[in-house]
Coordinates of C-alpha atoms in Angstrom, one line a residue:
X1 CA -24.7 -77.1 55.6
X2 CA -23.7 -80.7 54.4
X3 CA -25.0 -83.6 55.3
X4 CA -24.4 -85.8 58.1
X5 CA -23.3 -88.7 56.0
X6 CA -20.5 -86.8 54.2
X7 CA -18.8 -85.9 57.3
X8 CA -18.6 -89.0 58.5
X9 CA -17.1 -90.1 55.3
X10 CA -14.2 -88.0 55.8
X11 CA -13.0 -90.2 58.4
X12 CA -11.5 -92.3 55.7
X13 CA -9.0 -89.6 55.2
X14 CA -6.9 -91.7 58.0
X15 CA -7.2 -94.9 56.7
X16 CA -7.2 -98.2 58.9
X17 CA -6.1 -97.6 62.5
X18 CA -7.7 -98.0 65.8
X19 CA -7.5 -94.3 66.5
X20 CA -8.7 -91.4 64.4
X21 CA -6.7 -88.0 65.1
X22 CA -7.9 -85.1 66.7
X23 CA -11.5 -84.8 67.9
X24 CA -14.0 -86.5 65.5
X25 CA -16.3 -84.2 66.9
X26 CA -14.9 -81.4 66.4
X27 CA -14.6 -82.8 63.0
X28 CA -18.2 -83.1 62.3
X29 CA -18.8 -80.0 63.5
X30 CA -16.9 -78.6 61.4
X31 CA -17.6 -80.0 58.3
X32 CA -21.3 -79.6 59.2
X33 CA -21.3 -75.9 60.2
X34 CA -17.9 -74.7 58.8
X35 CA -17.7 -73.1 62.6
X36 CA -15.3 -74.6 65.2
X37 CA -13.6 -72.2 67.5
X38 CA -10.9 -73.5 69.4
X39 CA -11.6 -77.2 68.2
X40 CA -8.9 -80.2 68.3
X41 CA -8.0 -81.1 65.0
X42 CA -4.6 -82.0 65.4
X43 CA -3.1 -84.5 62.9
X44 CA -6.5 -84.4 60.7
X45 CA -6.3 -84.9 57.0
X46 CA -8.8 -82.7 55.1
X47 CA -6.8 -82.5 51.7
X48 CA -9.0 -81.2 49.4
X49 CA -11.2 -80.0 51.8
X50 CA -13.7 -77.3 50.8
X51 CA -13.6 -74.4 53.9
X52 CA -14.3 -71.6 52.3
X53 CA -15.4 -69.1 55.4
X54 CA -15.0 -71.4 58.1
X55 CA -14.8 -70.0 61.5
X56 CA -11.8 -71.5 63.1
X57 CA -10.5 -69.2 65.5
X58 CA -8.1 -70.6 67.7
X59 CA -8.1 -74.3 66.4
X60 CA -5.8 -76.3 66.9
X61 CA -4.4 -78.0 63.4
X62 CA -0.9 -78.9 64.3
X63 CA 0.7 -81.4 61.5
X64 CA -2.8 -81.2 59.9
X65 CA -3.1 -82.2 56.2
X66 CA -4.8 -79.2 54.0
X67 CA -3.1 -79.6 51.4
X68 CA -4.8 -78.1 47.9
X69 CA -7.7 -77.2 51.0
X70 CA -10.1 -73.9 49.9
X71 CA -10.0 -71.4 52.8
X72 CA -10.6 -68.6 51.0
X73 CA -12.1 -66.0 53.6
X74 CA -11.5 -68.3 56.7
X75 CA -11.0 -67.0 60.4
X76 CA -8.0 -69.1 61.2
X77 CA -6.5 -66.0 63.4
X78 CA -5.2 -67.5 66.6
X79 CA -4.9 -70.8 65.6
X80 CA -2.1 -73.5 66.0
X81 CA -1.0 -74.5 62.3
X82 CA 2.7 -75.6 64.0
X83 CA 4.1 -78.4 61.4
X84 CA 1.0 -78.2 59.2
X85 CA 0.7 -78.7 55.7
X86 CA -1.2 -76.3 53.6
X87 CA 0.7 -77.0 50.4
X88 CA -1.1 -75.4 47.4
X89 CA -4.1 -74.3 49.2
X90 CA -6.2 -71.4 48.6
X91 CA -6.1 -69.1 51.5
X92 CA -7.5 -65.6 49.8
X93 CA -8.5 -63.3 52.6
X94 CA -7.9 -66.1 55.0
X95 CA -7.1 -64.1 58.4
X96 CA -3.9 -65.7 59.8
X97 CA -3.7 -63.0 62.4
X98 CA -1.8 -64.2 65.2
X99 CA -1.6 -67.5 64.5
X100 CA 1.5 -70.3 64.8
X101 CA 2.9 -70.9 61.6
X102 CA 6.2 -72.8 62.9
X103 CA 7.0 -75.2 60.1
X104 CA 3.7 -74.6 58.3
X105 CA 3.7 -75.9 54.4
X106 CA 3.0 -72.7 52.9
X107 CA 4.4 -73.5 49.4
X108 CA 2.6 -72.7 46.2
X109 CA -0.1 -71.5 48.8
X110 CA -2.4 -68.4 46.7
X111 CA -2.5 -65.6 49.9
X112 CA -3.6 -62.9 47.8
X113 CA -5.1 -60.4 50.4
X114 CA -4.5 -62.8 53.6
X115 CA -4.3 -61.1 57.2
X116 CA -0.4 -61.9 58.3
X117 CA 1.1 -60.5 61.3
X118 CA 4.5 -58.7 60.1
X119 CA 7.4 -61.3 59.7
X120 CA 4.5 -64.3 60.3
X121 CA 6.2 -66.5 57.7
X122 CA 9.7 -66.2 59.1
X123 CA 9.4 -70.0 60.4
X124 CA 7.5 -71.5 58.0
X125 CA 7.9 -72.7 54.2
X126 CA 6.8 -70.5 51.1
X127 CA 8.7 -70.9 48.1
X128 CA 6.2 -70.4 45.4
X129 CA 3.6 -68.9 47.6
X130 CA 1.6 -66.3 46.0
X131 CA 0.2 -62.8 47.2
X132 CA 2.4 -62.6 50.1
X133 CA 1.8 -59.3 51.8
X134 CA 4.4 -56.7 52.2
X135 CA 6.0 -57.2 55.9
X136 CA 5.2 -60.8 56.7
X137 CA 8.5 -62.4 55.6
X138 CA 11.6 -60.4 57.2
X139 CA 14.8 -59.0 55.2
X140 CA 16.5 -62.5 56.6
X141 CA 13.9 -64.8 55.2
X142 CA 14.0 -63.1 52.1
X143 CA 17.8 -63.0 51.9
X144 CA 17.7 -66.3 52.6
X145 CA 15.1 -67.4 49.8
X146 CA 17.3 -65.8 47.3
X147 CA 20.6 -68.2 48.5
X148 CA 18.4 -71.0 48.0
X149 CA 17.6 -69.9 44.7
X150 CA 20.9 -69.1 43.7
X151 CA 22.1 -72.2 45.2
X152 CA 19.8 -74.2 42.9
X153 CA 21.2 -71.9 39.2
X154 CA 17.8 -70.3 39.6
X155 CA 19.1 -66.5 39.0
X156 CA 16.2 -64.9 37.9
X157 CA 14.2 -66.2 41.2
X158 CA 17.1 -65.4 43.6
X159 CA 17.4 -61.6 41.8
X160 CA 13.4 -61.3 42.8
X161 CA 13.8 -62.7 46.1
X162 CA 16.9 -60.3 46.7
X163 CA 15.0 -57.4 45.1
X164 CA 12.1 -58.2 47.9
X165 CA 15.2 -58.0 50.7
X166 CA 16.5 -55.0 49.5
X167 CA 13.1 -53.5 49.9
X168 CA 12.8 -55.0 53.4
X169 CA 16.3 -53.4 54.2
X170 CA 17.8 -51.0 51.7
X171 CA 20.6 -50.5 54.2
X172 CA 21.7 -54.4 54.1
X173 CA 24.9 -54.2 51.6
X174 CA 25.0 -58.0 51.5
X175 CA 21.7 -58.0 49.7
X176 CA 22.9 -55.7 47.5
X177 CA 25.7 -57.5 46.6
X178 CA 24.2 -61.0 46.2
X179 CA 21.6 -59.4 43.9
X180 CA 24.9 -58.0 41.9
X181 CA 26.3 -61.3 41.4
X182 CA 22.5 -62.9 40.4
X183 CA 22.4 -60.0 37.7
X184 CA 26.0 -60.8 37.1
X185 CA 24.9 -64.5 36.3
X186 CA 22.4 -63.4 33.9
X187 CA 23.9 -61.1 31.6
X188 CA 23.5 -57.8 33.1
X189 CA 26.5 -56.3 34.0
X190 CA 25.5 -52.9 34.0
X191 CA 23.4 -53.4 36.6
X192 CA 25.4 -56.2 38.4
X193 CA 27.7 -53.2 38.2
X194 CA 26.0 -50.5 40.2
X195 CA 24.6 -53.2 42.7
X196 CA 27.9 -54.0 43.7
X197 CA 29.4 -50.2 43.6
X198 CA 26.0 -49.4 45.9
X199 CA 27.3 -52.3 48.3
X200 CA 30.4 -50.9 48.5
X201 CA 29.1 -47.5 49.4
X202 CA 26.9 -48.9 52.4
X203 CA 30.3 -50.6 53.4
X204 CA 32.1 -47.3 53.6
X205 CA 29.5 -46.1 55.9
X206 CA 29.4 -48.7 58.1
X207 CA 33.3 -48.2 58.5
X208 CA 34.3 -51.4 56.4
X209 CA 36.4 -49.2 53.9
X210 CA 38.1 -53.0 53.0
X211 CA 35.0 -54.5 51.4
X212 CA 34.0 -51.0 50.3
X213 CA 37.2 -50.4 48.4
X214 CA 36.6 -54.1 47.2
X215 CA 33.3 -54.2 45.7
X216 CA 34.4 -50.4 44.0
X217 CA 37.1 -52.4 42.3
X218 CA 34.8 -55.4 41.3
X219 CA 31.8 -52.9 40.2
X220 CA 34.6 -51.3 37.9
X221 CA 35.9 -54.7 36.7
X222 CA 32.6 -55.6 35.5
X223 CA 32.2 -52.0 34.1
X224 CA 35.3 -52.2 32.2
X225 CA 34.9 -55.8 30.9
X226 CA 31.4 -54.8 29.6
X227 CA 32.4 -51.4 28.0
X228 CA 35.6 -53.0 26.6
X229 CA 34.3 -55.4 25.0
X230 CA 30.9 -53.7 23.8
X231 CA 29.2 -56.9 24.6
X232 CA 27.5 -58.2 27.9
X233 CA 28.9 -61.2 29.2
X234 CA 25.9 -63.5 28.5
X235 CA 26.2 -66.4 30.8
X236 CA 28.0 -64.7 33.5
X237 CA 30.1 -61.8 34.9
X238 CA 28.8 -63.3 38.0
X239 CA 30.8 -66.6 37.4
X240 CA 34.0 -64.5 36.5
X241 CA 33.8 -62.6 39.5
X242 CA 33.0 -65.8 41.4
X243 CA 35.9 -67.9 40.0
X244 CA 38.8 -65.5 39.6
X245 CA 41.4 -64.4 42.2
X246 CA 39.9 -61.0 42.5
X247 CA 40.0 -60.8 46.5
X248 CA 36.2 -59.4 46.4
X249 CA 34.4 -62.6 44.7
X250 CA 36.7 -64.5 47.4
X251 CA 35.7 -62.3 50.4
X252 CA 32.2 -60.9 49.7
X253 CA 30.3 -63.2 47.4
X254 CA 30.7 -66.3 50.2
X255 CA 29.5 -63.6 53.0
X256 CA 26.5 -62.4 50.6
X257 CA 25.0 -66.1 49.9
X258 CA 25.7 -67.4 53.6
X259 CA 25.6 -64.4 56.4
X260 CA 22.1 -64.6 57.2
X261 CA 20.8 -67.8 58.0
X262 CA 18.3 -67.4 60.8
X263 CA 15.8 -69.6 58.8
X264 CA 15.2 -70.7 55.4
X265 CA 12.0 -70.9 53.9

Protein backbone atom coordinates (compact mmCIF):
# COMPACT_ATOMS: atom_id res chain seq x y z
CA UNK A 1 0.00 0.00 0.00
CA UNK A 2 1.27 3.46 -0.82
CA UNK A 3 1.25 6.37 1.68
CA UNK A 4 -1.39 9.02 1.35
CA UNK A 5 1.26 11.67 0.78
CA UNK A 6 2.34 9.90 -2.37
CA UNK A 7 -1.22 9.68 -3.60
CA UNK A 8 -1.82 13.35 -3.02
CA UNK A 9 1.39 14.26 -4.80
CA UNK A 10 -0.13 12.81 -7.95
CA UNK A 11 -2.28 15.90 -8.26
CA UNK A 12 0.79 17.75 -9.50
CA UNK A 13 0.45 15.86 -12.76
CA UNK A 14 -2.30 18.22 -13.83
CA UNK A 15 -0.34 21.38 -13.11
CA UNK A 16 -1.96 24.56 -11.96
CA UNK A 17 -5.64 24.92 -12.54
CA UNK A 18 -8.91 25.54 -10.75
CA UNK A 19 -10.12 21.96 -11.06
CA UNK A 20 -8.74 18.44 -11.01
CA UNK A 21 -9.86 16.09 -13.72
CA UNK A 22 -11.64 12.96 -12.62
CA UNK A 23 -12.58 12.23 -9.03
CA UNK A 24 -9.82 13.05 -6.53
CA UNK A 25 -11.08 10.56 -3.95
CA UNK A 26 -11.10 7.82 -6.54
CA UNK A 27 -7.56 8.70 -7.57
CA UNK A 28 -6.35 8.51 -3.98
CA UNK A 29 -8.14 5.20 -3.55
CA UNK A 30 -6.45 3.82 -6.66
CA UNK A 31 -2.96 4.93 -5.71
CA UNK A 32 -3.30 3.70 -2.12
CA UNK A 33 -4.91 0.34 -2.73
CA UNK A 34 -4.71 -0.27 -6.48
CA UNK A 35 -8.40 -1.16 -6.33
CA UNK A 36 -10.94 1.21 -7.77
CA UNK A 37 -13.76 -0.51 -9.61
CA UNK A 38 -16.03 1.73 -11.70
CA UNK A 39 -13.98 4.76 -10.68
CA UNK A 40 -14.37 8.14 -12.36
CA UNK A 41 -10.85 8.83 -13.59
CA UNK A 42 -11.45 10.54 -16.90
CA UNK A 43 -8.78 13.06 -17.96
CA UNK A 44 -6.34 12.08 -15.21
CA UNK A 45 -2.60 12.13 -15.84
CA UNK A 46 -0.92 8.95 -14.62
CA UNK A 47 2.13 9.02 -16.83
CA UNK A 48 4.71 6.40 -15.72
CA UNK A 49 2.37 5.22 -12.93
CA UNK A 50 3.00 1.79 -11.46
CA UNK A 51 -0.43 0.13 -11.52
CA UNK A 52 0.57 -3.49 -11.82
CA UNK A 53 -2.25 -5.87 -10.83
CA UNK A 54 -4.59 -2.92 -10.23
CA UNK A 55 -8.32 -3.63 -10.20
CA UNK A 56 -9.91 -1.07 -12.52
CA UNK A 57 -12.83 -3.14 -13.67
CA UNK A 58 -15.43 -0.85 -15.25
CA UNK A 59 -13.37 2.29 -14.64
CA UNK A 60 -14.03 5.47 -16.60
CA UNK A 61 -10.67 6.52 -18.02
CA UNK A 62 -11.69 8.52 -21.06
CA UNK A 63 -8.92 10.83 -22.33
CA UNK A 64 -6.64 9.82 -19.46
CA UNK A 65 -2.88 9.90 -19.93
CA UNK A 66 -1.37 6.52 -19.04
CA UNK A 67 1.65 6.82 -21.29
CA UNK A 68 4.56 4.64 -20.17
CA UNK A 69 2.45 3.29 -17.28
CA UNK A 70 3.02 -0.21 -15.93
CA UNK A 71 -0.30 -2.03 -16.02
CA UNK A 72 0.89 -5.63 -16.15
CA UNK A 73 -1.76 -8.00 -14.83
CA UNK A 74 -4.26 -5.19 -14.26
CA UNK A 75 -7.99 -5.76 -14.63
CA UNK A 76 -9.31 -3.17 -17.07
CA UNK A 77 -12.18 -5.31 -18.29
CA UNK A 78 -15.33 -3.33 -19.00
CA UNK A 79 -13.46 -0.05 -18.68
CA UNK A 80 -13.86 2.96 -20.95
CA UNK A 81 -10.49 3.88 -22.45
CA UNK A 82 -11.84 6.02 -25.27
CA UNK A 83 -9.19 8.45 -26.54
CA UNK A 84 -6.91 7.44 -23.68
CA UNK A 85 -3.15 7.50 -24.24
CA UNK A 86 -1.40 4.26 -23.36
CA UNK A 87 1.51 4.94 -25.65
CA UNK A 88 4.56 2.94 -24.59
CA UNK A 89 2.72 1.35 -21.65
CA UNK A 90 3.33 -2.19 -20.46
CA UNK A 91 0.10 -4.19 -20.63
CA UNK A 92 1.47 -7.68 -20.27
CA UNK A 93 -1.33 -9.99 -19.16
CA UNK A 94 -3.77 -7.08 -18.76
CA UNK A 95 -7.47 -7.94 -19.01
CA UNK A 96 -8.99 -5.63 -21.63
CA UNK A 97 -12.06 -7.69 -22.47
CA UNK A 98 -15.27 -5.72 -23.02
CA UNK A 99 -13.35 -2.46 -22.75
CA UNK A 100 -13.96 0.51 -25.05
CA UNK A 101 -10.89 1.28 -27.13
CA UNK A 102 -12.24 3.94 -29.47
CA UNK A 103 -9.39 6.22 -30.51
CA UNK A 104 -7.15 4.71 -27.82
CA UNK A 105 -3.44 5.28 -28.37
CA UNK A 106 -1.76 1.88 -28.01
CA UNK A 107 1.29 2.68 -30.09
CA UNK A 108 4.46 0.92 -28.95
CA UNK A 109 2.68 -0.82 -26.09
CA UNK A 110 3.56 -4.32 -24.91
CA UNK A 111 0.38 -6.40 -25.14
CA UNK A 112 2.02 -9.78 -24.62
CA UNK A 113 -0.53 -12.09 -23.00
CA UNK A 114 -3.17 -9.35 -22.82
CA UNK A 115 -6.79 -10.51 -23.02
CA UNK A 116 -8.60 -8.82 -25.87
CA UNK A 117 -11.91 -9.32 -27.63
CA UNK A 118 -11.90 -10.24 -31.33
CA UNK A 119 -11.26 -7.15 -33.47
CA UNK A 120 -10.93 -5.10 -30.28
CA UNK A 121 -8.22 -2.88 -31.78
CA UNK A 122 -10.04 -1.91 -34.96
CA UNK A 123 -10.83 1.60 -33.74
CA UNK A 124 -7.57 2.21 -31.88
CA UNK A 125 -4.05 3.24 -32.86
CA UNK A 126 -1.62 0.33 -32.44
CA UNK A 127 1.35 0.97 -34.72
CA UNK A 128 4.41 -0.64 -33.17
CA UNK A 129 2.46 -2.53 -30.50
CA UNK A 130 4.08 -5.83 -29.50
CA UNK A 131 2.54 -9.16 -28.56
CA UNK A 132 -0.91 -8.50 -30.04
CA UNK A 133 -3.01 -11.66 -29.87
CA UNK A 134 -4.30 -13.18 -33.07
CA UNK A 135 -7.78 -11.97 -33.92
CA UNK A 136 -7.55 -8.71 -31.97
CA UNK A 137 -7.03 -6.87 -35.27
CA UNK A 138 -9.32 -7.39 -38.25
CA UNK A 139 -8.22 -8.06 -41.79
CA UNK A 140 -9.13 -4.51 -42.81
CA UNK A 141 -7.20 -3.02 -39.89
CA UNK A 142 -4.10 -5.04 -40.74
CA UNK A 143 -4.38 -4.31 -44.44
CA UNK A 144 -4.75 -0.59 -43.81
CA UNK A 145 -1.74 -0.61 -41.50
CA UNK A 146 0.18 -2.18 -44.36
CA UNK A 147 -1.07 0.60 -46.63
CA UNK A 148 0.27 3.21 -44.21
CA UNK A 149 3.65 1.48 -44.06
CA UNK A 150 3.77 1.18 -47.85
CA UNK A 151 2.90 4.83 -48.35
CA UNK A 152 5.74 5.71 -45.96
CA UNK A 153 8.14 3.51 -47.92
CA UNK A 154 8.54 1.04 -45.06
CA UNK A 155 8.29 -1.98 -47.33
CA UNK A 156 9.50 -4.72 -44.92
CA UNK A 157 6.96 -3.56 -42.34
CA UNK A 158 4.28 -3.40 -45.02
CA UNK A 159 5.06 -6.94 -46.10
CA UNK A 160 4.71 -8.22 -42.54
CA UNK A 161 1.38 -6.45 -42.07
CA UNK A 162 0.04 -7.81 -45.34
CA UNK A 163 1.25 -11.24 -44.18
CA UNK A 164 -0.93 -10.88 -41.10
CA UNK A 165 -3.85 -9.60 -43.19
CA UNK A 166 -3.60 -12.64 -45.44
CA UNK A 167 -3.62 -14.93 -42.41
CA UNK A 168 -6.77 -13.19 -41.19
CA UNK A 169 -8.54 -13.41 -44.57
CA UNK A 170 -6.66 -15.61 -47.05
CA UNK A 171 -9.50 -15.38 -49.57
CA UNK A 172 -9.11 -11.59 -50.03
CA UNK A 173 -7.07 -11.01 -53.21
CA UNK A 174 -6.28 -7.35 -52.54
CA UNK A 175 -3.90 -8.20 -49.71
CA UNK A 176 -2.11 -10.71 -51.92
CA UNK A 177 -1.65 -8.01 -54.57
CA UNK A 178 -0.42 -5.52 -51.97
CA UNK A 179 2.03 -8.02 -50.48
CA UNK A 180 3.28 -8.83 -53.97
CA UNK A 181 3.96 -5.16 -54.64
CA UNK A 182 5.67 -4.81 -51.25
CA UNK A 183 7.87 -7.79 -52.00
CA UNK A 184 8.64 -6.48 -55.46
CA UNK A 185 9.82 -3.19 -53.96
CA UNK A 186 12.35 -5.20 -51.95
CA UNK A 187 13.60 -7.15 -54.94
CA UNK A 188 11.84 -10.37 -53.92
CA UNK A 189 10.69 -10.89 -57.46
CA UNK A 190 9.94 -14.61 -57.35
CA UNK A 191 7.77 -14.20 -54.25
CA UNK A 192 6.12 -11.14 -55.78
CA UNK A 193 5.30 -13.11 -58.91
CA UNK A 194 3.72 -15.89 -56.86
CA UNK A 195 1.60 -13.44 -54.87
CA UNK A 196 0.27 -11.76 -58.00
CA UNK A 197 -0.48 -15.12 -59.58
CA UNK A 198 -2.38 -16.30 -56.52
CA UNK A 199 -4.32 -13.04 -56.37
CA UNK A 200 -5.28 -13.60 -59.99
CA UNK A 201 -6.52 -17.08 -59.14
CA UNK A 202 -8.65 -15.67 -56.32
CA UNK A 203 -10.15 -13.06 -58.64
CA UNK A 204 -10.90 -15.82 -61.14
CA UNK A 205 -12.72 -17.79 -58.44
CA UNK A 206 -14.77 -14.66 -57.74
CA UNK A 207 -15.66 -14.40 -61.42
CA UNK A 208 -13.60 -11.27 -62.12
CA UNK A 209 -11.70 -12.51 -65.16
CA UNK A 210 -10.48 -9.05 -66.15
CA UNK A 211 -8.39 -8.64 -63.00
CA UNK A 212 -7.49 -12.34 -63.07
CA UNK A 213 -6.02 -12.03 -66.57
CA UNK A 214 -4.24 -8.76 -65.72
CA UNK A 215 -2.60 -10.30 -62.68
CA UNK A 216 -1.58 -13.39 -64.61
CA UNK A 217 0.10 -11.10 -67.15
CA UNK A 218 1.81 -9.09 -64.39
CA UNK A 219 2.99 -12.24 -62.63
CA UNK A 220 4.49 -13.55 -65.86
CA UNK A 221 6.18 -10.20 -66.49
CA UNK A 222 7.85 -10.32 -63.08
CA UNK A 223 8.88 -13.93 -63.61
CA UNK A 224 10.28 -13.29 -67.09
CA UNK A 225 12.12 -10.15 -66.02
CA UNK A 226 13.91 -12.04 -63.28
CA UNK A 227 14.66 -15.23 -65.17
CA UNK A 228 15.76 -13.67 -68.46
CA UNK A 229 18.32 -11.47 -66.74
CA UNK A 230 19.20 -13.93 -64.01
CA UNK A 231 19.36 -11.00 -61.63
CA UNK A 232 16.89 -9.91 -59.01
CA UNK A 233 15.53 -6.44 -59.69
CA UNK A 234 16.90 -5.20 -56.40
CA UNK A 235 15.19 -1.91 -55.80
CA UNK A 236 11.86 -2.78 -57.13
CA UNK A 237 9.99 -4.69 -59.71
CA UNK A 238 7.16 -3.17 -57.69
CA UNK A 239 8.29 0.21 -58.96
CA UNK A 240 8.31 -1.15 -62.50
CA UNK A 241 4.77 -2.43 -62.12
CA UNK A 242 3.52 0.73 -60.49
CA UNK A 243 5.02 3.05 -63.08
CA UNK A 244 4.68 1.04 -66.28
CA UNK A 245 1.90 1.25 -68.82
CA UNK A 246 0.82 -2.28 -67.93
CA UNK A 247 -2.87 -2.18 -67.22
CA UNK A 248 -2.46 -4.31 -64.10
CA UNK A 249 -0.39 -1.70 -62.35
CA UNK A 250 -2.84 1.04 -63.20
CA UNK A 251 -5.99 -0.90 -62.39
CA UNK A 252 -4.94 -3.15 -59.51
CA UNK A 253 -2.24 -1.41 -57.47
CA UNK A 254 -4.40 1.59 -56.43
CA UNK A 255 -7.17 -0.81 -55.41
CA UNK A 256 -4.80 -2.97 -53.41
CA UNK A 257 -3.50 0.00 -51.50
CA UNK A 258 -6.67 1.99 -50.95
CA UNK A 259 -9.77 -0.17 -51.13
CA UNK A 260 -10.08 -1.17 -47.49
CA UNK A 261 -10.53 2.02 -45.51
CA UNK A 262 -12.93 1.52 -42.58
CA UNK A 263 -10.31 2.31 -39.93
CA UNK A 264 -6.65 3.27 -40.00
CA UNK A 265 -4.39 2.21 -37.08
